[in-house]
CSV table of C-alpha atoms in Angstrom, one decimal:
chain,number,residue,atom,x,y,z
Q,1447,MET,CA,118.4,101.8,74.2
Q,1448,ASP,CA,119.7,102.6,70.8
Q,1449,ASN,CA,117.9,100.4,68.8
Q,1450,PRO,CA,114.8,102.2,66.8
Q,1451,ASN,CA,113.1,98.5,66.4
Q,1452,HIS,CA,113.1,97.6,70.1
Q,1453,ALA,CA,108.9,98.3,70.7
Q,1454,THR,CA,108.6,96.2,67.6
Q,1455,GLU,CA,110.9,93.5,68.4
Q,1456,ALA,CA,109.5,93.4,72.2
Q,1457,LYS,CA,105.9,93.0,70.9
Q,1458,ILE,CA,106.9,90.6,68.6
Q,1459,LYS,CA,108.6,88.5,71.2
Q,1460,PHE,CA,105.4,89.0,73.7
Q,1461,ASN,CA,103.3,87.4,71.0
Q,1462,HIS,CA,105.3,84.6,70.4
Q,1463,ASP,CA,105.7,84.0,73.9
Q,1464,PHE,CA,101.8,84.6,74.6
Q,1465,GLN,CA,101.1,82.1,71.9
Q,1466,ARG,CA,103.5,79.4,73.3
Q,1467,LEU,CA,101.8,79.9,76.9
Q,1468,PHE,CA,98.1,79.9,75.3
Q,1469,ASP,CA,99.4,76.6,73.3
Q,1470,VAL,CA,100.4,75.1,76.7
Q,1471,TYR,CA,96.9,75.9,78.3
Q,1472,HIS,CA,95.1,74.8,75.2
Q,1473,LEU,CA,96.6,71.4,75.6
Q,1474,ARG,CA,95.3,71.3,79.3
Q,1475,TYR,CA,91.9,73.0,79.0
Q,1476,GLU,CA,90.5,72.6,75.7
Q,1477,PRO,CA,87.5,69.9,75.8
Q,1478,THR,CA,88.0,67.2,73.3
Q,1479,THR,CA,85.0,65.9,71.6
Q,1480,VAL,CA,86.0,62.6,70.9
Q,1481,ARG,CA,86.4,60.0,73.2
Q,1482,PRO,CA,90.2,58.4,73.9
Q,1483,PHE,CA,90.0,54.9,74.7
Q,1484,SER,CA,88.9,53.9,78.4
Q,1485,GLN,CA,90.9,54.0,81.5
Q,1486,SER,CA,91.2,50.1,81.5
Q,1487,GLU,CA,92.3,50.0,78.2
Q,1488,ALA,CA,94.7,53.2,78.7
Q,1489,SER,CA,95.8,51.3,81.9
Q,1490,SER,CA,96.7,48.3,80.2
Q,1491,SER,CA,100.4,48.2,78.9
Q,1492,LYS,CA,99.7,44.6,76.9
Q,1493,PRO,CA,98.6,45.6,73.3
Q,1494,MET,CA,95.0,44.5,72.9
Q,1495,LYS,CA,94.3,40.8,71.6
Q,1496,ASP,CA,91.7,42.5,69.2
Q,1497,PRO,CA,93.6,44.1,66.4
Q,1498,LYS,CA,90.5,45.8,65.4
Q,1499,LYS,CA,89.6,47.3,68.9
Q,1500,ASN,CA,93.6,48.1,68.9
Q,1501,PHE,CA,93.5,49.8,65.7
Q,1502,LEU,CA,90.2,51.9,66.4
Q,1503,ASN,CA,91.9,53.2,69.5
Q,1504,VAL,CA,94.8,54.4,67.5
Q,1505,VAL,CA,92.8,56.2,65.3
Q,1506,ARG,CA,90.5,57.6,68.2
Q,1507,LEU,CA,93.7,59.0,70.0
Q,1508,SER,CA,94.9,60.1,66.5
Q,1509,VAL,CA,91.7,62.2,65.7
Q,1510,ALA,CA,91.5,63.7,69.3
Q,1511,LYS,CA,95.3,65.1,69.3
Q,1512,LYS,CA,94.3,66.5,65.8
Q,1513,GLN,CA,91.3,68.2,67.3
Q,1514,LYS,CA,93.3,69.4,70.4
Q,1515,GLY,CA,96.0,70.8,68.0
Q,1516,ALA,CA,93.6,72.0,65.1
Q,1517,SER,CA,93.2,75.5,65.6
Q,1518,PRO,CA,94.2,76.5,69.1
Q,1519,SER,CA,94.4,80.2,68.3
Q,1520,SER,CA,90.6,80.4,67.2
Q,1521,GLU,CA,89.8,81.3,70.5
Q,1522,LEU,CA,92.5,84.0,70.5
Q,1523,GLY,CA,91.5,84.8,67.3
Q,1524,ARG,CA,87.9,85.6,68.3
Q,1525,TYR,CA,88.9,87.4,71.6
Q,1526,SER,CA,91.5,89.8,70.0
Q,1527,GLY,CA,88.7,90.5,67.3
Q,1528,THR,CA,86.3,91.6,69.3
Q,1529,ASP,CA,86.0,95.0,71.0
Q,1530,TYR,CA,84.5,94.7,74.1
Q,1531,THR,CA,85.3,98.3,75.6
Q,1532,SER,CA,83.2,100.5,73.1
Q,1533,THR,CA,80.0,99.1,74.9
Q,1534,MET,CA,81.0,100.0,78.2
Q,1535,SER,CA,79.9,103.3,80.1
Q,1536,ALA,CA,82.2,105.4,82.8
Q,1537,ASP,CA,80.6,103.6,85.6
Q,1538,ASP,CA,81.1,100.3,83.9
Q,1539,ILE,CA,84.9,101.0,83.7
Q,1540,ASP,CA,84.9,102.4,87.4
Q,1541,SER,CA,83.4,99.1,88.9
Q,1542,PHE,CA,85.1,96.8,86.4
Q,1543,ASP,CA,86.6,93.6,87.9
Q,1544,ILE,CA,88.7,91.7,85.3
Q,1545,LEU,CA,88.7,88.4,87.0
Q,1546,ASP,CA,84.8,88.8,87.1
Q,1547,TRP,CA,84.7,89.4,83.8
Q,1548,TRP,CA,86.8,86.7,82.6
Q,1549,LYS,CA,84.7,84.2,84.9
Q,1550,GLY,CA,81.5,85.3,82.9
Q,1551,ARG,CA,83.0,84.5,80.1
Q,1552,GLU,CA,84.3,80.9,80.6
Q,1553,ALA,CA,82.1,79.2,78.2
Q,1554,GLU,CA,82.9,81.6,75.3
Q,1555,PHE,CA,86.8,81.5,76.1
Q,1556,PRO,CA,88.2,78.3,78.4
Q,1557,VAL,CA,91.4,78.6,77.8
Q,1558,LEU,CA,91.9,82.4,78.0
Q,1559,SER,CA,89.8,81.9,81.2
Q,1560,ALA,CA,92.0,79.6,83.0
Q,1561,MET,CA,95.0,81.8,81.6
Q,1562,SER,CA,93.6,85.0,83.6
Q,1563,ARG,CA,92.5,83.0,86.5
Q,1564,ASP,CA,96.4,81.9,86.9
Q,1565,LEU,CA,98.0,85.2,86.1
Q,1566,LEU,CA,95.9,87.7,87.0
Q,1567,SER,CA,95.0,86.7,90.4
Q,1568,SER,CA,97.4,87.3,93.6
Q,1569,GLN,CA,99.0,84.1,94.3
Q,1570,ALA,CA,99.0,82.7,98.0
Q,1571,TYR,CA,102.7,83.6,99.9
Q,1572,THR,CA,104.1,83.8,102.8
Q,1573,VAL,CA,105.9,87.1,104.4
Q,1574,ALA,CA,108.6,87.2,107.2
Q,1575,SER,CA,106.4,89.1,109.4
Q,1576,GLU,CA,104.1,86.1,109.8
Q,1577,SER,CA,104.7,86.0,113.5
Q,1578,ALA,CA,103.1,89.3,114.1
Q,1579,PHE,CA,99.9,88.1,112.2
Q,1580,SER,CA,99.5,84.6,112.9
Q,1581,THR,CA,101.1,82.2,115.1
Q,1582,CYS,CA,100.1,79.0,112.9
Q,1583,GLY,CA,99.6,78.9,109.3
Q,1584,ARG,CA,100.3,81.2,106.4
Q,1585,VAL,CA,99.2,84.9,106.3
Q,1586,ILE,CA,97.8,84.5,102.9
Q,1587,SER,CA,95.8,81.4,102.5
Q,1588,LEU,CA,94.4,79.8,99.7
Q,1589,ARG,CA,90.9,81.0,100.2
Q,1590,ARG,CA,92.3,84.8,100.9
Q,1591,THR,CA,94.3,84.9,97.4
Q,1592,ARG,CA,92.4,88.5,96.1
Q,1593,LEU,CA,94.2,90.4,99.2
Q,1594,SER,CA,96.1,93.3,97.9
Q,1595,PRO,CA,99.5,94.2,99.2
Q,1596,GLU,CA,98.3,97.1,100.9
Q,1597,ALA,CA,95.5,94.9,103.0
Q,1598,VAL,CA,98.0,92.2,103.7
Q,1599,GLU,CA,100.4,94.9,105.2
Q,1600,THR,CA,97.0,96.7,107.1
Q,1601,CYS,CA,96.5,93.5,108.7
Q,1602,ILE,CA,99.6,92.4,109.9
Q,1603,CYS,CA,100.1,96.1,111.4
Q,1604,LEU,CA,96.5,95.8,113.3
Q,1605,LYS,CA,97.6,92.2,114.3
Q,1606,ASP,CA,100.7,93.7,116.0
Q,1607,HIS,CA,98.9,96.6,117.4
Q,1608,LEU,CA,96.7,94.7,119.0
Q,1609,ASP,CA,99.1,92.1,120.5
Q,1610,ALA,CA,101.1,95.1,121.6
Q,1611,ILE,CA,98.1,96.1,123.4
Q,1612,ASP,CA,97.8,92.9,125.0
Q,1613,ARG,CA,101.2,93.1,126.2
Q,1614,ILE,CA,101.0,96.4,127.6
Q,1615,ASN,CA,97.7,95.4,129.6
Q,1616,THR,CA,99.2,92.1,131.1
């Protein structure tokens, strides 16, 4: 890499992409304080007969959209402007669990908490050696998404060894 500005460009690209991802999560998870029109009003595809109600609903929707998009990065700014590590001891750092930390700050940072839950947790997946571990279902289920790759490998090997012992004994 002959580009001396590569790190700066990569940081700018990361910040831009992260902001875009944050904006997507913000639209999905940020609570709104203005009540949009009701489900019955929303499900009706015909214009309302009462122009005052129709106008009121249009205004409510407009205000809700503005509030949702008003300052999505204020949460991001609050988080990035705070130093959380300066108050941590060495023991705190050794026993630190990032997912528990974000779960504890869900009320303060609802959007970033949702992002961390989705991006930092191990996703459920299946492996080619599934038959060695289980005859039905997946090796990693939705309730076991925190298994590390080493733990999955250990479980698969243990199950395979137990099956081999059963085959030898029968």
